[in-house]
Coordinates of C-alpha atoms in Angstrom, one line a residue:
X229 CA 105.4 125.1 82.8
X230 CA 103.0 123.2 80.7
X231 CA 102.1 119.9 79.8
X232 CA 103.4 118.5 76.6
X233 CA 101.7 115.2 75.3
X234 CA 103.8 113.8 72.6
X235 CA 102.4 111.9 69.6
X236 CA 103.4 108.3 70.3
X237 CA 103.8 105.8 67.6
X238 CA 102.6 102.3 68.5
X239 CA 104.9 99.2 68.4
X240 CA 105.6 97.7 64.8
X241 CA 102.4 95.9 63.6
X242 CA 100.3 97.9 66.1
X243 CA 98.1 100.9 65.0
X244 CA 99.1 104.6 66.0
X245 CA 96.8 106.6 68.2
X246 CA 95.7 108.5 65.2
X247 CA 94.8 105.4 63.1
X248 CA 93.0 104.0 66.1
X249 CA 90.8 106.9 66.7
X250 CA 90.2 108.5 63.3
X251 CA 88.0 107.0 60.4
X252 CA 89.6 105.2 57.7
X253 CA 90.5 107.0 54.4
X254 CA 91.0 105.5 50.9
X255 CA 93.9 103.1 51.2
X256 CA 97.4 104.6 50.4
X257 CA 96.2 108.2 50.8
X258 CA 98.5 110.6 52.8
X259 CA 96.1 112.8 54.4
X260 CA 98.6 114.5 56.7
X261 CA 100.3 115.9 53.6
X262 CA 97.4 117.8 52.5
X263 CA 98.1 120.9 54.5
X264 CA 100.6 121.2 57.0
X265 CA 99.4 122.7 60.3
X266 CA 102.0 125.6 60.2
X267 CA 100.0 126.9 57.1
X268 CA 96.9 127.4 59.0
X269 CA 97.5 130.7 60.8
X270 CA 97.7 129.7 64.5
X271 CA 97.9 133.3 65.4
X272 CA 94.5 133.9 63.9
X273 CA 91.4 134.9 65.9
X274 CA 89.4 132.6 64.2
X275 CA 89.1 128.7 64.4
X276 CA 90.4 127.3 61.0
X277 CA 90.2 123.8 59.9
X278 CA 90.7 121.6 56.8
X279 CA 87.9 118.8 56.3
X280 CA 88.2 115.8 53.9
X281 CA 85.6 113.2 53.6
X282 CA 83.5 114.7 56.3
X283 CA 86.2 114.7 58.9
X284 CA 88.9 117.2 60.2
X285 CA 92.3 116.3 59.2
X286 CA 93.9 119.7 60.0
X287 CA 93.1 122.5 62.7
X288 CA 94.8 125.6 64.1
X289 CA 95.6 126.2 67.6
X290 CA 92.7 128.7 68.5
X291 CA 90.1 125.9 67.5
X292 CA 92.1 123.2 69.1
X293 CA 92.3 125.1 72.4
X294 CA 88.6 125.9 72.3
X295 CA 87.4 122.3 71.7
X296 CA 89.9 121.4 74.5
X297 CA 91.6 118.5 72.5
X298 CA 94.3 117.8 70.1
X299 CA 94.0 116.8 66.5
X300 CA 94.4 113.0 67.1
X301 CA 91.6 113.0 69.2
X302 CA 89.4 115.8 67.7
X303 CA 85.6 114.9 67.6
X304 CA 83.5 114.4 64.6
X305 CA 82.0 117.6 63.2
X306 CA 78.4 116.1 64.0
X307 CA 79.3 116.2 67.8
X308 CA 80.8 119.8 67.9
X309 CA 79.1 121.9 65.0
X310 CA 76.1 119.7 63.6
X311 CA 75.1 122.8 61.6
X312 CA 78.1 122.7 59.3
X313 CA 76.8 119.4 57.8
X314 CA 73.4 120.9 56.7
X315 CA 75.0 123.9 54.4
X316 CA 76.8 123.9 51.2
X317 CA 80.4 125.2 51.0
X318 CA 79.4 128.5 49.5
X319 CA 81.8 130.7 51.2
X320 CA 78.9 132.4 53.0
X321 CA 78.5 132.8 57.0
X322 CA 76.0 130.7 58.8
X323 CA 75.0 130.7 62.5
X324 CA 75.6 127.8 64.6
X325 CA 76.4 126.4 68.3
X326 CA 79.8 125.0 68.9
X327 CA 80.0 122.6 71.6
X328 CA 83.4 121.9 73.4
X329 CA 84.7 118.7 75.2
X330 CA 83.9 120.7 78.5
X331 CA 80.1 120.9 77.5
X332 CA 80.4 124.7 76.6
X333 CA 78.0 125.8 74.1
X334 CA 79.3 128.8 72.1
X335 CA 77.3 130.7 69.5
X336 CA 79.4 131.2 66.4
X337 CA 79.5 132.3 62.9
X338 CA 81.2 129.8 60.5
X339 CA 81.8 129.5 56.7
X340 CA 82.6 126.5 54.4
X341 CA 84.9 127.1 51.3
X342 CA 86.0 124.6 48.7
X343 CA 89.4 124.0 48.6
X344 CA 91.7 121.9 46.1
X345 CA 94.8 120.5 48.0
X346 CA 97.2 117.9 46.6
X347 CA 94.7 117.1 43.9
X348 CA 92.0 116.2 46.5
X349 CA 88.7 117.8 47.0
X350 CA 88.8 119.4 50.7
X351 CA 86.6 122.0 52.3
X352 CA 88.2 124.8 54.5
X353 CA 86.2 125.5 57.7
X354 CA 86.5 129.0 59.4
X355 CA 84.7 129.8 62.6
X356 CA 84.4 133.3 63.9
X357 CA 84.0 133.5 67.8
X358 CA 82.0 136.4 69.3
X359 CA 84.2 138.8 71.2
X360 CA 82.2 137.8 74.4
X361 CA 83.4 134.3 74.0
X362 CA 86.7 134.8 72.7
X363 CA 88.6 131.4 72.2
X364 CA 91.6 133.1 73.9
X365 CA 91.2 132.4 77.5
X366 CA 92.0 135.3 79.7
X367 CA 93.4 133.4 82.5
X368 CA 94.7 135.3 85.9
X369 CA 98.5 136.2 85.8
X370 CA 101.0 133.9 87.2
X371 CA 101.5 133.8 91.0
X372 CA 103.4 137.1 91.7
X373 CA 105.3 135.3 94.7
X374 CA 106.2 132.2 93.3
X375 CA 106.1 132.9 89.6
X376 CA 104.1 129.6 89.3
X377 CA 100.8 128.9 87.4
X378 CA 97.6 130.5 88.9
X379 CA 95.2 128.0 90.1
X380 CA 92.8 128.4 87.2
X381 CA 95.7 128.0 84.7
X382 CA 96.6 124.7 86.5
X383 CA 93.0 123.4 86.5
X384 CA 92.7 124.3 82.7
X385 CA 96.0 122.3 81.9
X386 CA 94.6 119.2 83.9
X387 CA 91.0 119.6 82.1
X388 CA 92.9 119.5 78.6
X389 CA 95.0 116.6 79.8
X390 CA 91.9 114.6 80.6
X391 CA 90.1 115.9 77.4
X392 CA 93.0 114.5 75.3
X393 CA 92.1 111.2 76.7
X394 CA 93.9 109.2 79.5
X395 CA 94.1 105.8 77.6
X396 CA 97.0 103.5 77.1
X397 CA 99.6 106.2 76.0
X398 CA 99.4 108.9 78.6
X399 CA 99.3 108.9 82.5
X400 CA 100.3 111.0 85.0
X401 CA 100.7 111.8 88.8
X402 CA 98.7 114.5 90.6
X403 CA 100.3 115.8 94.0
X404 CA 98.6 118.1 96.4
X405 CA 101.2 119.8 98.9
X406 CA 100.6 121.6 101.9
X407 CA 103.7 123.2 103.9
X408 CA 103.5 122.3 107.4
X409 CA 103.3 125.0 110.1
X410 CA 103.6 127.9 107.6
X411 CA 101.2 130.0 109.7
X412 CA 103.9 129.7 112.5
X413 CA 106.6 131.0 109.9
X414 CA 104.4 133.8 109.0
X415 CA 103.6 135.0 112.5
X416 CA 107.1 134.6 113.7
X417 CA 109.1 136.0 111.0
X418 CA 106.4 138.1 109.1
X419 CA 105.1 138.3 105.7
X420 CA 108.2 139.4 103.9
X421 CA 110.1 136.3 105.2
X422 CA 107.1 134.1 104.6
X423 CA 106.8 135.2 100.9
X424 CA 110.7 134.6 100.7
X425 CA 110.0 131.1 101.7
X426 CA 107.5 130.7 99.0
X427 CA 109.6 132.3 96.3
X428 CA 112.5 129.9 97.3
X429 CA 110.1 126.9 96.7
X430 CA 109.1 128.3 93.6
X431 CA 112.9 128.5 92.6
X432 CA 113.4 124.9 93.7
X433 CA 110.5 123.6 91.7
X434 CA 111.6 125.4 88.6
X435 CA 115.1 123.8 89.4
X436 CA 114.0 120.2 89.9
X437 CA 111.0 119.7 87.9
X438 CA 110.9 119.5 84.0
X439 CA 108.8 121.7 81.7
X440 CA 106.5 119.0 81.1
X441 CA 105.3 119.4 84.6
X442 CA 102.4 121.8 85.6
X443 CA 103.0 123.4 88.9
X444 CA 100.7 126.1 90.6
X445 CA 100.6 127.7 93.8
X446 CA 96.7 126.9 94.8
X447 CA 96.5 129.4 97.3
X448 CA 98.3 130.2 100.8
X449 CA 100.7 127.4 101.5
X450 CA 99.1 124.9 99.3
X451 CA 100.7 123.7 95.9
X452 CA 99.5 121.5 93.0
X453 CA 101.9 119.6 90.9
X454 CA 101.0 117.5 88.0
X455 CA 103.8 115.3 86.3
X456 CA 102.9 113.2 83.0
X457 CA 104.6 110.1 82.3
X458 CA 104.2 107.3 79.8
X459 CA 101.3 105.0 80.5
X460 CA 103.7 101.8 79.9
X461 CA 105.9 103.2 83.0
X462 CA 103.8 103.8 86.0
X463 CA 106.9 103.3 88.0
X464 CA 107.9 107.1 87.1
X465 CA 105.3 108.3 89.4
X466 CA 107.5 107.1 92.5
X467 CA 110.2 109.2 91.0
X468 CA 108.1 112.3 90.7
X469 CA 106.8 111.8 94.2
X470 CA 110.4 111.4 95.6
X471 CA 111.5 114.6 93.8
X472 CA 108.5 116.6 95.0
X473 CA 109.1 115.2 98.6
X474 CA 112.8 116.4 98.5
X475 CA 111.7 120.0 97.2
X476 CA 109.8 120.5 100.2
X477 CA 111.6 118.9 102.8
X478 CA 114.7 121.1 103.1
X479 CA 116.2 124.4 104.8
X480 CA 117.4 127.5 103.0
X481 CA 118.5 131.0 104.2
X482 CA 116.0 133.8 103.7
X483 CA 116.9 137.4 104.6
X484 CA 119.5 136.1 107.3
X485 CA 117.3 133.6 108.7
X486 CA 117.7 129.7 108.3
X487 CA 114.2 128.3 107.6
X488 CA 113.4 124.6 108.0
X489 CA 110.3 123.3 106.1
X490 CA 108.4 120.1 105.7
X491 CA 105.3 119.4 103.9
X492 CA 102.3 116.9 103.8
X493 CA 101.9 115.3 100.3
X494 CA 98.8 113.6 98.8
X495 CA 98.7 112.2 95.5
X496 CA 96.8 110.1 93.0
X497 CA 97.6 108.3 89.7
X498 CA 95.9 109.1 86.4
X499 CA 94.3 107.0 85.0
X500 CA 94.9 104.2 87.3
X501 CA 92.9 105.7 90.1
X502 CA 90.6 107.6 88.0
X503 CA 90.2 109.0 84.5
X504 CA 88.1 111.9 85.5
X505 CA 89.3 115.4 86.5
X506 CA 87.1 116.2 89.3
X507 CA 87.6 112.9 90.9
X508 CA 91.4 113.0 90.6
X509 CA 91.4 116.3 92.3
X510 CA 89.1 114.8 95.1
X511 CA 91.2 111.7 95.5
X512 CA 94.4 113.9 95.8
X513 CA 92.7 116.0 98.4
X514 CA 91.8 113.0 100.3
X515 CA 95.4 111.6 100.4
X516 CA 96.6 115.0 101.5
X517 CA 94.2 115.1 104.4
X518 CA 95.6 111.8 105.2
X519 CA 99.0 112.8 105.3
X520 CA 98.2 115.7 107.4
X521 CA 96.4 113.3 109.8
X522 CA 99.3 110.9 110.0
X523 CA 102.0 113.9 110.1
X524 CA 103.8 111.9 107.4
X525 CA 107.1 112.8 106.2
X526 CA 106.6 110.7 103.0
X527 CA 103.8 111.3 100.5
X528 CA 100.7 109.4 100.8
X529 CA 98.9 107.8 97.8
X530 CA 95.1 107.8 97.4
X531 CA 93.6 104.5 98.7
X532 CA 89.9 103.4 98.0
X533 CA 89.8 103.0 102.1
X534 CA 90.1 106.7 102.3
X535 CA 86.8 107.1 100.6
X536 CA 85.0 104.8 102.9
X537 CA 86.8 106.6 105.9
X538 CA 85.1 109.7 104.8
X539 CA 81.7 108.3 105.0
X540 CA 82.8 106.9 108.4
X541 CA 83.9 110.1 109.7
X542 CA 80.8 111.8 108.3
X543 CA 78.6 109.4 110.2
X544 CA 80.7 109.9 113.4
X545 CA 80.5 113.6 113.1
X546 CA 76.4 113.2 113.1
X547 CA 76.7 110.8 116.0
X548 CA 79.1 113.2 118.0
X549 CA 76.5 116.0 117.7
X550 CA 73.7 113.7 118.8
X551 CA 76.1 112.6 121.8
X552 CA 76.3 116.3 122.9
X553 CA 72.4 116.8 123.0
X554 CA 71.8 113.4 124.8
X555 CA 74.6 113.2 127.4
X556 CA 76.3 110.3 125.8
X557 CA 79.8 111.4 127.2
X558 CA 81.0 110.3 130.7
X559 CA 84.3 110.8 132.4
X560 CA 86.9 108.1 134.1
X561 CA 89.6 109.3 136.5
X562 CA 93.2 107.7 136.8
X563 CA 95.1 108.5 139.9
X564 CA 98.5 110.1 140.0
X565 CA 100.4 108.8 143.1
X566 CA 103.1 110.8 145.1
X567 CA 106.2 108.5 145.3
X568 CA 107.3 109.8 148.6
X569 CA 103.8 109.3 150.3
X570 CA 102.2 106.6 148.2
X571 CA 99.0 108.7 148.3
X572 CA 96.9 110.3 145.4
X573 CA 97.6 113.8 144.9
X574 CA 95.7 114.4 141.7
X575 CA 93.5 112.4 139.4
X576 CA 93.5 112.9 135.5
X577 CA 89.9 113.1 133.9
X578 CA 89.8 110.8 130.9
X579 CA 86.7 111.4 128.3
X580 CA 84.7 108.4 127.3
X581 CA 81.9 108.0 124.9
X582 CA 78.9 105.6 125.4
X583 CA 77.6 105.2 122.0
X584 CA 74.2 103.7 122.0
X585 CA 75.1 101.1 119.2
X586 CA 78.8 100.6 119.2
X587 CA 79.3 100.6 123.0
X588 CA 82.2 102.7 124.7
X589 CA 84.3 104.4 122.0
X590 CA 87.9 105.6 123.1
X591 CA 88.8 109.1 122.6
X592 CA 91.5 108.4 120.1
X593 CA 88.9 107.3 117.7
X594 CA 86.5 110.2 118.0
X595 CA 88.6 113.3 119.2
X596 CA 90.3 113.7 115.7
X597 CA 86.7 113.8 114.1
X598 CA 85.8 116.1 116.6
X599 CA 88.7 118.5 116.0
X600 CA 88.2 118.4 112.2
X601 CA 84.4 119.4 112.5
X602 CA 85.2 122.1 115.5
X603 CA 82.8 120.0 117.8
X604 CA 86.1 119.7 120.1
X605 CA 85.1 123.2 121.6
X606 CA 81.8 122.4 123.0
X607 CA 83.0 118.8 124.0
X608 CA 86.2 120.5 125.5
X609 CA 83.8 122.8 127.6
X610 CA 81.9 120.0 128.9
X611 CA 85.0 117.9 130.1
X612 CA 86.0 121.2 131.8
X613 CA 82.9 121.8 133.6
X614 CA 82.1 118.1 134.6
X615 CA 85.7 117.3 135.6
X616 CA 85.8 120.4 137.7
X617 CA 82.2 119.8 139.1
X618 CA 83.1 116.3 140.2
X619 CA 86.6 117.2 141.6
X620 CA 84.9 119.9 143.8
X621 CA 83.6 117.0 145.9
X622 CA 87.1 115.6 146.6
X623 CA 89.5 116.2 149.6
X624 CA 90.7 119.7 149.2
X625 CA 94.2 118.4 148.6
X626 CA 93.5 116.5 145.5
X627 CA 93.9 118.2 142.4
X628 CA 92.2 117.5 138.9
X629 CA 94.2 117.4 135.5
X630 CA 92.4 117.9 132.3
X631 CA 93.9 117.5 128.8
X632 CA 93.2 120.4 126.3
X633 CA 93.1 119.7 122.7
X634 CA 95.4 122.2 120.6
X635 CA 92.4 122.8 118.3
X636 CA 90.2 123.9 121.3
X637 CA 93.1 126.1 122.6
X638 CA 93.2 127.8 119.2
X639 CA 89.5 128.3 118.7
X640 CA 88.1 128.9 122.0
X641 CA 88.7 131.7 124.5
X642 CA 90.4 129.4 127.1
X643 CA 91.0 132.1 129.6
X644 CA 87.1 132.9 129.7
X645 CA 86.3 129.3 129.6
X646 CA 88.4 128.4 132.7
X647 CA 87.2 131.5 134.9
X648 CA 83.6 130.5 133.9
X649 CA 84.0 127.1 135.0
X650 CA 85.7 127.6 138.4
X651 CA 82.9 130.3 139.1
X652 CA 80.3 127.7 138.3
X653 CA 81.8 124.7 140.2
X654 CA 83.3 126.5 143.1
X655 CA 86.6 124.6 142.4
X656 CA 89.7 126.4 143.8
X657 CA 92.1 127.3 141.0
X658 CA 95.0 125.9 142.7
X659 CA 93.3 122.3 142.4
X660 CA 93.2 122.6 138.7
X661 CA 95.8 121.4 136.2
X662 CA 95.9 121.8 132.4
X663 CA 97.7 119.3 130.5
X664 CA 99.0 120.6 126.9
X665 CA 100.9 119.0 124.2
X666 CA 103.7 120.4 122.1
X667 CA 101.3 120.9 119.2
X668 CA 99.8 123.8 120.9
X669 CA 102.8 125.7 120.6
X670 CA 103.2 125.1 116.7
X671 CA 100.9 127.8 115.5
X672 CA 100.4 131.5 116.9
X673 CA 103.0 130.7 119.6
X674 CA 103.1 134.4 121.2
X675 CA 99.4 134.3 121.6
X676 CA 99.4 130.9 123.2
X677 CA 101.9 131.8 125.5
X678 CA 100.1 134.9 126.6
X679 CA 97.0 133.0 127.3
X680 CA 98.9 130.3 129.3
X681 CA 100.3 133.1 131.2
X682 CA 97.2 134.6 132.2
X683 CA 95.6 131.1 133.1
X684 CA 98.6 130.4 135.3
X685 CA 98.4 133.7 137.0
X686 CA 95.1 132.6 138.3
X687 CA 96.9 129.9 140.3
X688 CA 96.3 127.1 137.9
X689 CA 98.9 124.5 137.0
X690 CA 100.3 124.2 133.5
X691 CA 101.6 120.8 132.6
X692 CA 103.4 119.8 129.3
X693 CA 102.3 116.3 128.4
X694 CA 104.1 113.8 126.2
X695 CA 107.5 115.4 127.0
X696 CA 110.4 114.2 125.1
X697 CA 108.9 113.2 121.7
X698 CA 108.6 116.6 120.1
X699 CA 111.6 118.4 118.5
X700 CA 111.2 121.6 120.2
X701 CA 110.4 120.5 123.6
X702 CA 113.4 122.1 125.4
X703 CA 112.8 125.4 123.6
X704 CA 109.2 125.5 124.8
X705 CA 110.4 124.7 128.5
X706 CA 112.6 127.9 128.1
X707 CA 109.9 130.0 126.7
X708 CA 107.2 129.1 129.3
X709 CA 107.6 128.3 133.0
X710 CA 105.7 125.0 133.3
X711 CA 104.8 123.6 136.7
X712 CA 105.1 120.1 135.6
X713 CA 106.3 117.9 132.8
X714 CA 105.1 114.4 132.0
X715 CA 107.4 111.9 130.5
X716 CA 106.0 110.3 127.5
X717 CA 105.1 106.7 128.3
X718 CA 107.3 105.3 125.5
X719 CA 110.4 106.1 127.4
X720 CA 109.0 104.6 130.6
X721 CA 108.1 101.3 128.9
X722 CA 111.6 101.0 127.3
X723 CA 113.8 102.0 130.0
X724 CA 114.6 98.7 131.4
X725 CA 115.6 97.3 128.1
X726 CA 117.1 100.3 126.4
X727 CA 120.0 102.0 128.0
X728 CA 119.3 104.9 125.7
X729 CA 115.8 105.4 127.1
X730 CA 117.0 105.1 130.6
X731 CA 119.5 108.0 130.0
X732 CA 116.6 110.1 128.8
X733 CA 114.5 109.4 131.5
X734 CA 117.5 110.3 134.0
X735 CA 118.2 113.5 131.9
X736 CA 114.5 114.8 131.9
X737 CA 114.5 114.2 135.7
X738 CA 117.7 116.4 136.2
X739 CA 116.5 118.9 133.8
X740 CA 113.0 119.2 135.6
X741 CA 114.7 119.5 139.1
X742 CA 117.1 122.4 137.7
X743 CA 114.2 124.3 136.3
X744 CA 112.0 123.8 139.5
X745 CA 109.4 121.7 137.7
X746 CA 108.0 118.5 139.0
X747 CA 108.4 115.4 136.9
X748 CA 105.6 113.0 136.3
X749 CA 106.3 109.4 134.9
X750 CA 103.2 108.2 133.0
X751 CA 102.4 104.6 131.7
X752 CA 104.2 102.8 134.8
X753 CA 102.8 99.2 134.4
X754 CA 105.7 97.0 136.4
X755 CA 106.9 97.1 139.7
X756 CA 110.6 97.0 138.1
X757 CA 109.6 100.2 136.4
X758 CA 108.5 101.8 139.6
X759 CA 111.4 100.6 141.7
X760 CA 113.8 102.4 139.1
X761 CA 111.8 105.6 139.3
X762 CA 112.0 105.7 142.9
X763 CA 115.8 105.9 142.6
X764 CA 115.5 109.1 140.6
X765 CA 114.2 112.7 141.3
X766 CA 110.8 111.7 139.7
X767 CA 107.9 113.1 142.2
X768 CA 104.8 111.5 140.9
X769 CA 103.8 108.2 138.9
X770 CA 100.9 107.4 136.9
X771 CA 100.0 104.2 135.2
X772 CA 98.0 100.9 135.2
X773 CA 100.2 99.5 138.2
X774 CA 99.2 102.6 140.1
X775 CA 95.6 102.4 139.1
X776 CA 93.5 102.1 136.2
X777 CA 90.9 104.7 135.0
X778 CA 87.6 104.4 136.7
X779 CA 84.6 106.3 138.0
X780 CA 85.6 108.6 140.7
X781 CA 83.5 106.7 143.4
X782 CA 85.5 103.8 142.6
X783 CA 88.7 105.3 143.5
X784 CA 87.7 106.0 147.1
X785 CA 89.8 103.0 148.4
X786 CA 92.9 104.7 147.4
X787 CA 95.2 106.4 150.0
X788 CA 94.5 110.0 150.2
X789 CA 91.0 109.7 149.0
X790 CA 89.2 108.9 152.1
X791 CA 89.8 112.2 153.9
X792 CA 86.2 113.2 152.7
X793 CA 83.4 110.8 151.7
X794 CA 83.0 110.6 148.0
X795 CA 79.9 109.6 146.5
X796 CA 78.6 109.3 142.8
X797 CA 76.5 112.1 141.6
X798 CA 74.6 112.9 138.6
X799 CA 76.7 114.2 135.6
X800 CA 76.5 117.9 134.7
X801 CA 74.2 118.3 131.8
X802 CA 75.3 120.1 129.0
X803 CA 73.5 123.3 128.0
X804 CA 72.6 124.9 124.6
X805 CA 75.3 127.5 125.6
X806 CA 77.9 125.0 125.3
X807 CA 76.8 123.9 122.0
X808 CA 76.9 127.4 120.4

């Protein structure tokens, strides 16, 4: 697919694009009739042009392609080949430097020849390109899997569009698309099926997008799409975004398998967001990152706030590294109460950050940044070591639950980390629980299941957190024998006023009992919620009603916490080994 920018004539009484950008000739002269473009051998290896009154009025395709423009926006000869203005039209070759709109300087040979056309005195310009800088760009071949443009070809088309000018006659939408969970498809079904998915997407793109659109597979599971539209009709951008969303949110058969895909989509509008090529690509990438972060099922358009957010995240990354080195992190613990005995049976470790300027920062603000820059591994190791160290001083019947980030699980050797932590702290494996969310299973499913199995074999309990909000939770319960499942707090919040939420809670209780898994209700905040849970098979509750997060020493008054004296102690200092 290629971009076609049509010549647009202005409204009656307005000047056309050509009249606006090119110098005036003698009134009444028809310069477009001097030499039709088809008479200038487009297939020639030379760049050919016709000059009239010092400006180029015709040029062949090799020259237009080399300069990076079209005829209407062709720059003056003084800007691209000033040497041509210093010699006579004597049909002899001369040396010069040809400067393109991409600021490439090409050494060339050129000659000027007098030409009489339609009773007008013109000059023919012929430019010979050295073989090492041939105007014919040897771009990489099209993508073999999708039959779409290569990344290099895609970028050249966009550069040509920007070089042609993004004024009041042309505009476009640039979309970056990333297939969600494509790695999981590759690992589950193999490369052959994964390539079949990509091929099917390529076919859908060719079916639903027009030839004016430029589409490329940028690499792996990422695609770039550029759709031009008239400047006067920016609402067409929404139409192209909707079509793109529908292309990438679908299911189709591939070699006997029914594959369902979704995608994250980010876009920017040209020239409304920017009129620079590099900036447009940057803005589309920022919007794509935001779509990934939000896990949006729709497209995300660039917003200037995203640029400010990048600056904020960079500053936070710097502060996080400093926080690791200067012991700014601390833990609070929230009790989990057994509904049969009304005693604490477990405490959940919750990470906090005492920023020297901003005060206490909640984990939902800094954990995503830590995950993006891979600081989550040393931070997660610190949490594991600190929580187990503090829990080792609790009564032996009280367990400690620790949330494990999916990013840490994927990039760290969790089995080795757990063994090392238990050895250093002396905590019994049976007193440790790891809370995992469904996102851990989205990639590298088999590998993660094997790691979890090895950890569980030590006696450590594995808990599925936020159960009920993921579309594959039931399948994961079948794949791995969890010890406990936590009902997402949204169902507990709504179950008094929403019969459907109440039915879901009851069904989860029944399911957990049938699969020999304990069920935990989190987010219990009212006595009415607790009373309703007591009439179910729920075994454990957690929430503000039961106890707010606090330092471990502040929980000593809770039933079950007084069997052994609990004293506050200095936090375990993080070592350089944890920063590596």
